[in-house]
Coordinates of C-alpha atoms in Angstrom, one line a residue:
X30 CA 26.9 103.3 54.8
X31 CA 29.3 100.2 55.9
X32 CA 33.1 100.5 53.8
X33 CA 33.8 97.0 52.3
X34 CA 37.1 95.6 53.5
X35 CA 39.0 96.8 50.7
X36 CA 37.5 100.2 50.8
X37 CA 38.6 100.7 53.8
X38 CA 42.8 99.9 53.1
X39 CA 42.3 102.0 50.0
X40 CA 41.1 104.7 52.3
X41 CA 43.1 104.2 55.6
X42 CA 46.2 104.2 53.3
X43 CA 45.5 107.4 52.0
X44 CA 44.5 109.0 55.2
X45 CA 47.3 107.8 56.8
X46 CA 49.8 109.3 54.1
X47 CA 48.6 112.1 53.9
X48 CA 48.6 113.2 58.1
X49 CA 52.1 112.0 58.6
X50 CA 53.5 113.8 55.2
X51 CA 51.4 116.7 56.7
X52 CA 52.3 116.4 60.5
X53 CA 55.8 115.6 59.9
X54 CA 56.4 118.5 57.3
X55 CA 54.2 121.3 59.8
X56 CA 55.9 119.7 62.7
X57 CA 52.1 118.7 64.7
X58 CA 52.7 116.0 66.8
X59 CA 49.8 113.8 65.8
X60 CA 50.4 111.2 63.3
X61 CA 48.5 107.7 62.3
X62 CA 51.0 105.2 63.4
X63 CA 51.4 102.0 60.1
X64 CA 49.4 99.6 62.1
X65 CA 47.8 100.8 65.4
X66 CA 44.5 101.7 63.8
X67 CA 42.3 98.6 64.9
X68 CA 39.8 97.0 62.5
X69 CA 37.0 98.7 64.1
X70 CA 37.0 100.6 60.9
X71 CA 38.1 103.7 62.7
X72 CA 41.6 105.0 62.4
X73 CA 43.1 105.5 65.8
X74 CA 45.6 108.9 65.9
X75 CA 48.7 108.2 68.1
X76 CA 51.3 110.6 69.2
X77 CA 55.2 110.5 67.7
X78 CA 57.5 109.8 69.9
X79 CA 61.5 111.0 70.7
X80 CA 64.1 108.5 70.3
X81 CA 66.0 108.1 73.4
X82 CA 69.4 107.2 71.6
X83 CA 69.5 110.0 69.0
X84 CA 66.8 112.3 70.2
X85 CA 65.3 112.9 66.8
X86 CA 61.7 112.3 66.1
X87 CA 60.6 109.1 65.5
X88 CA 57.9 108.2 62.4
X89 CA 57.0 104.7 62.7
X90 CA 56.5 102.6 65.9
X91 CA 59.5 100.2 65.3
X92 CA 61.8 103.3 65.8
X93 CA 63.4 102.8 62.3
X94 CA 62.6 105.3 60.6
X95 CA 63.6 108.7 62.0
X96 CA 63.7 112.7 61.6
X97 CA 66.0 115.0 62.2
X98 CA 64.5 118.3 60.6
X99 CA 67.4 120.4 62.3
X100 CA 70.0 119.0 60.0
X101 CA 67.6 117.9 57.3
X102 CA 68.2 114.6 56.7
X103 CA 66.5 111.2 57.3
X104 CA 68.1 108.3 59.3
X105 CA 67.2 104.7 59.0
X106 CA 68.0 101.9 61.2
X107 CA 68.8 98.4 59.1
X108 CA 70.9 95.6 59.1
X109 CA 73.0 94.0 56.0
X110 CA 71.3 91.5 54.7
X111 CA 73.8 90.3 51.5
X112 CA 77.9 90.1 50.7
X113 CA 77.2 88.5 47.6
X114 CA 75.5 88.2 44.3
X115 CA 73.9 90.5 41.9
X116 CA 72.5 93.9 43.7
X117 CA 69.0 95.1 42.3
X118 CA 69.1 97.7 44.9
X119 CA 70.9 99.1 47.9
X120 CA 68.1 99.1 50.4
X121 CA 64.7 97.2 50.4
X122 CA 61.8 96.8 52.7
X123 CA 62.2 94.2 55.1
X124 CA 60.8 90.9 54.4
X125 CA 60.7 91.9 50.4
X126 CA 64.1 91.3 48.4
X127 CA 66.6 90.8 50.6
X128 CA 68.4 88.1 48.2
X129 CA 69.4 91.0 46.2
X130 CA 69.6 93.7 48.3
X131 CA 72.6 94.7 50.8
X132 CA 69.9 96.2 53.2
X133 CA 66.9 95.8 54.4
X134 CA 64.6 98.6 56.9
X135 CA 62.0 97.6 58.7
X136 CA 59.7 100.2 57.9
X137 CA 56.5 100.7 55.4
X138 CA 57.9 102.8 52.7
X139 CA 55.7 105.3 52.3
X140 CA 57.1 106.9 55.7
X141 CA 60.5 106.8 54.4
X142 CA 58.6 108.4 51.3
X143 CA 56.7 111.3 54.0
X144 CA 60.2 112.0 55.9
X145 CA 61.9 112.9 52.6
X146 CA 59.3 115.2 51.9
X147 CA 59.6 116.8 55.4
X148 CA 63.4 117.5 55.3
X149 CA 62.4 119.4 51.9
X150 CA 63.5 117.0 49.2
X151 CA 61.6 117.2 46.0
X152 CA 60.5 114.0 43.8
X153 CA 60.8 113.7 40.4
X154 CA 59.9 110.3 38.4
X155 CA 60.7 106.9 38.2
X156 CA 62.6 105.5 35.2
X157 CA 60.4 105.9 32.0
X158 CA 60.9 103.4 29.2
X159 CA 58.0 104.5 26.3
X160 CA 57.9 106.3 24.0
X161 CA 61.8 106.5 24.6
X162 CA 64.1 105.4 27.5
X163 CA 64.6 108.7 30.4
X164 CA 66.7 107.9 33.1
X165 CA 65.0 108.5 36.8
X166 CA 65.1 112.6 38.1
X167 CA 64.4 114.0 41.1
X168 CA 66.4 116.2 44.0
X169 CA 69.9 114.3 44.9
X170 CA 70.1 112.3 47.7
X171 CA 73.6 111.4 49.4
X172 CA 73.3 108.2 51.2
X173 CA 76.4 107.8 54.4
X174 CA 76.2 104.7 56.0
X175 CA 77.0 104.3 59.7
X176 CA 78.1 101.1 61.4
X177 CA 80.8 99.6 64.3
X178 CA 83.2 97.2 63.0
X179 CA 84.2 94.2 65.5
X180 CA 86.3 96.1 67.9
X181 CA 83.8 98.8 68.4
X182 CA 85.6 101.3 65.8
X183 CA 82.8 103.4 64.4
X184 CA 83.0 104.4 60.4
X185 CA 80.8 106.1 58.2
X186 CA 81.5 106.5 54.7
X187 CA 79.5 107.1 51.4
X188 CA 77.1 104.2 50.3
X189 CA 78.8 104.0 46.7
X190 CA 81.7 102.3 48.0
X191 CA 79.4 99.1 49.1
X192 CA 78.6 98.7 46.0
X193 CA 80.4 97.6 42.7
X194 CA 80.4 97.0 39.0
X195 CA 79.8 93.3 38.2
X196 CA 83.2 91.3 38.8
X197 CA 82.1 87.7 38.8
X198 CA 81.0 87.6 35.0
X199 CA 82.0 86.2 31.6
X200 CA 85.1 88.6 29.6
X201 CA 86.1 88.1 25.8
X202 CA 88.1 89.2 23.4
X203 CA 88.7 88.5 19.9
X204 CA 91.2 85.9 18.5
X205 CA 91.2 84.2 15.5
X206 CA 93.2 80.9 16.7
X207 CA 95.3 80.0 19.4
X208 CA 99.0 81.0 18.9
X209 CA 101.4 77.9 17.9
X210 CA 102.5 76.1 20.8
X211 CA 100.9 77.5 23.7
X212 CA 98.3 75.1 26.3
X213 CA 96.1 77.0 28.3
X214 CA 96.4 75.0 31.9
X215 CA 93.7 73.5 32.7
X216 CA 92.5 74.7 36.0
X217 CA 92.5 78.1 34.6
X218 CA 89.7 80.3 34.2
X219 CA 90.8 81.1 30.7
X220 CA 89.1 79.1 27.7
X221 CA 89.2 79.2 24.7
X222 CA 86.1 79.4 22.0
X223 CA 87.4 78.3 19.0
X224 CA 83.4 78.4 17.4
X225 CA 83.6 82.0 18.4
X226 CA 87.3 82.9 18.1
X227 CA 87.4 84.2 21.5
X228 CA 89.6 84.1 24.2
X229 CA 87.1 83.9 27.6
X230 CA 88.0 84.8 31.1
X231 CA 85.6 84.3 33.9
X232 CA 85.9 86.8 37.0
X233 CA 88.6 89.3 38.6
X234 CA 92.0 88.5 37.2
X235 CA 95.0 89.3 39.4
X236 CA 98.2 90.8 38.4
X237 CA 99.8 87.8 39.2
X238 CA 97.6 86.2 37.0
X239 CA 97.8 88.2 34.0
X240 CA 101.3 87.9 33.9
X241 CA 101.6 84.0 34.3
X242 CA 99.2 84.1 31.0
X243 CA 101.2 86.9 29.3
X244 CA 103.9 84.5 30.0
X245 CA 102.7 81.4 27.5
X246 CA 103.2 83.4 24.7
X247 CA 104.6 86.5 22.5
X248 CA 101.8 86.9 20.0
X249 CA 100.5 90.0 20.7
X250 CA 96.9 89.7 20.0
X251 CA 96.8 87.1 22.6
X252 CA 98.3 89.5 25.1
X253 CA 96.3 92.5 24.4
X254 CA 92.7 90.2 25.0
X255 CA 95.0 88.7 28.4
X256 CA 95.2 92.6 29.4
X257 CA 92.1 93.3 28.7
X258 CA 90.5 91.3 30.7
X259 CA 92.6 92.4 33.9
X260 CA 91.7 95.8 32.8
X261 CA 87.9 95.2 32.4
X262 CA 88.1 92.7 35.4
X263 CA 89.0 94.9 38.0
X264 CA 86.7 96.1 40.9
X265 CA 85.4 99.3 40.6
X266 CA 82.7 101.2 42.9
X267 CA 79.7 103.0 42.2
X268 CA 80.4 106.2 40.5
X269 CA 76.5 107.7 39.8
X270 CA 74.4 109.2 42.4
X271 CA 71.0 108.8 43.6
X272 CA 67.8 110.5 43.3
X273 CA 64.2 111.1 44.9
X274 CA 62.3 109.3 41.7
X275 CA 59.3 109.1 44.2
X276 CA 57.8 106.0 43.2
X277 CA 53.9 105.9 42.8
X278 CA 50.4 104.7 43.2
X279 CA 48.7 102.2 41.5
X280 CA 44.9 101.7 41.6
X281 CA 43.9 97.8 41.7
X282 CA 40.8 96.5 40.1
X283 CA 38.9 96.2 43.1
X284 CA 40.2 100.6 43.4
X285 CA 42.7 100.0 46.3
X286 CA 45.4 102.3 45.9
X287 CA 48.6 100.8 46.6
X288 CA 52.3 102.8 47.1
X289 CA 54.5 101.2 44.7
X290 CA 57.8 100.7 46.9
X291 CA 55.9 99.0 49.7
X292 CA 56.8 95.9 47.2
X293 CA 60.6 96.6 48.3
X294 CA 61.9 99.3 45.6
X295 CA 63.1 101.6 48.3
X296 CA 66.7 102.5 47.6
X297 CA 67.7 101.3 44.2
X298 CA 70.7 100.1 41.8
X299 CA 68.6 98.7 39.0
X300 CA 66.3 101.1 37.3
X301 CA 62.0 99.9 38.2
X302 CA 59.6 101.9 37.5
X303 CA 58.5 101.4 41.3
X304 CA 61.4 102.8 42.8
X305 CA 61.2 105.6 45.6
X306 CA 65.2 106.3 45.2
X307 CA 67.1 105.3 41.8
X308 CA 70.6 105.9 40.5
X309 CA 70.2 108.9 37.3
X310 CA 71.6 106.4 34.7
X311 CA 70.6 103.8 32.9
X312 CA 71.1 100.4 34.8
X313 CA 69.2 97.4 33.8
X314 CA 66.9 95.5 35.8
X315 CA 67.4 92.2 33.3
X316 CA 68.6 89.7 35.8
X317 CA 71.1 88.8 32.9
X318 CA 72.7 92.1 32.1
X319 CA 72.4 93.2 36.2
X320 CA 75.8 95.4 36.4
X321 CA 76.1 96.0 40.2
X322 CA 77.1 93.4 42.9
X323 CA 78.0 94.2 46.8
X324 CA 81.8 94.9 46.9
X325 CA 81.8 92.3 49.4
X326 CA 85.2 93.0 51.3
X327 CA 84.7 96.6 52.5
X328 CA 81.6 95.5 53.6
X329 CA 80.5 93.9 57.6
X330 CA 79.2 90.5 58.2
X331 CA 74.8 89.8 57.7
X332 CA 73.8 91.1 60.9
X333 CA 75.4 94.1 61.6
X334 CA 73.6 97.2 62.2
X335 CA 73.8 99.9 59.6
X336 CA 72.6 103.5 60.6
X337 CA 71.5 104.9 57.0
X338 CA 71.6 109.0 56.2
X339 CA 69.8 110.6 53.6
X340 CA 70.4 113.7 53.2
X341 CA 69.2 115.9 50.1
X342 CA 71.5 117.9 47.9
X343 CA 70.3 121.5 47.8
X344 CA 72.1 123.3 44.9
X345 CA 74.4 126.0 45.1
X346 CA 72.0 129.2 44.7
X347 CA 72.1 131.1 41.3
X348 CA 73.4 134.5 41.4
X349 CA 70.6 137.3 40.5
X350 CA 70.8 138.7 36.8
X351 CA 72.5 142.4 38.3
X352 CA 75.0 140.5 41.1
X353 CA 78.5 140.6 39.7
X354 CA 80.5 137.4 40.5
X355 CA 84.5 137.5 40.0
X356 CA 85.8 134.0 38.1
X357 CA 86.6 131.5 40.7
X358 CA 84.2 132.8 43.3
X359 CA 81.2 130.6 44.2
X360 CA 77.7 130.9 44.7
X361 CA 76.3 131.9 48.3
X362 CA 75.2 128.6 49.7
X363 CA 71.4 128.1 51.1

């Protein structure tokens, strides 16, 4: 019996997922490389190869994606793609969302998705929003990010620190009229919404700022709002971590079965139901209440090659019910 067209994806897909999460987790050396099967309605087993620069395993043919099963831990080659603007995730698949993304891989997910599972890490499940909002779970993953700044100095720090809570939005704060006397200059960001009886500040305010405002006037409700907004205004990272939500499959119509996150969801800041890594919090994915943009100045220019680690958290081991443990002494480590 001849496979229809769309018979076929749904089943290549599958087959394919399945002999790489196997191969790369038993440690064969066959795999189904993303695209070498030829539409001869056969799929065509290749064989992995080493990378030459890192000598880890490599699990796609672009070299992107790779394996290093002695340390546990998943690199991926990508490039920044975005300084600025509202961040609905970290790290998306190439060719997908980079205008609101600071990376992008060129890699399907779903081997991103099969290395994870090879290094040991466990999924959990993407955000769930009925009956009742639970946040995404799964095994931690810490994400290091590795690049060379112009003069060849190499850094690598933790991927929180690229990204920030929003900073170029709309503060206010209650005031019932403008004090006696005092003009808010013009080419200031500061308005004022008599409808609404609010003082309104648009973006970061500087210290120098604040107190050329604090300045105009002694009444003190006007002051507190002015330090408000500096305090509310200023720039500050990423403080949640991220976890192996795992995505999904979705069956079309026609039966395909497609992996969710090949639509870009790879490494996420916004909570979708898609996404294959999510921060554990609630974080909307309304493009109007977005709270997470790039932090633009610790990060290089759109170009630059960004070597990505993830590496799952394995939890301190429990001690057993009889083993005595002295306050202040830790857990054996795995």
């Amino acid at each position: 019996m001849t496979m229809t067209d769309s018979a076929w994806r749904t089943a290549r897909v599958t087959w394919r997922s399945l002999i790489l999460m196997a191969a790369v987790a038993f440690g064969t050396t066959e795999v189904l490389c993303a695209d070498d099967a030829a539409d001869s309605g056969k799929a065509a087993p290749a064989t992995t190869t080493v990378d030459a620069e890192t000598g880890l395993t490599a699990l796609n043919k672009q070299k992107t994606v790779l394996l290093d099963r002695e340390r546990k831990r998943i690199l991926l080659r990508t490039q920044v793609v975005l300084r600025e603007g509202l961040l609905e995730m970290l790290l998306c698949r190439a060719h997908t969302k980079e205008h609101e993304s600071v990376l992008a891989v060129d890699s399907e997910a779903y081997i991103i998705h099969a290395g994870l599972l090879a290094v040991g890490a466990e999924p959990g499940h993407p955000v769930r929003f009925q009956p009742e909002f639970q946040p995404p779970a799964g095994q931690q993953i810490d994400i290091w990010l590795n690049w060379k700044d112009a003069d060849g100095k190499a850094h690598r720090i933790k991927a929180q620190k690229w990204v920030r809570h929003v900073t170029r939005r709309y503060y206010a704060a209650p005031l019932a009229k403008l004090p006696a006397g005092l003009t808010i200059p013009k080419e200031s960001e500061l308005k004022y919404d008599a409808a609404n009886e609010e003082l309104v500040w648009f973006g970061p305010m500087t210290a120098a700022q604040r107190d050329q405002l604090k300045a105009l006037s002694d009444d003190k409700a006007y002051r507190k709002g002015i330090d408000s907004f500096y305090e509310r205004s200023q720039p500050r990272e990423l403080d949640a971590d991220w976890v192996f939500a795992g995505s999904g499959f979705f069956t079309q119509k026609d039966g395909e079965k497609w992996y969710q996150a090949e639509a870009g969801n790879v490494i996420c800041v916004a909570n979708f139901g898609d996404a294959m890594i999510d921060l554990a919090i609630r974080s909307s994915a309304t493009n109007d209440a977005l709270m997470f943009e790039p932090y633009t100045e610790r990060i290089p220019p759109v170009g630059t090659p960004v070597l990505v680690e993830l590496i799952p958290v394995t939890k301190p081991a429990a001690p057993e019910p009889n083993e005595a443990t002295s306050p202040g002494t830790p857990p054996s480590q795995d």
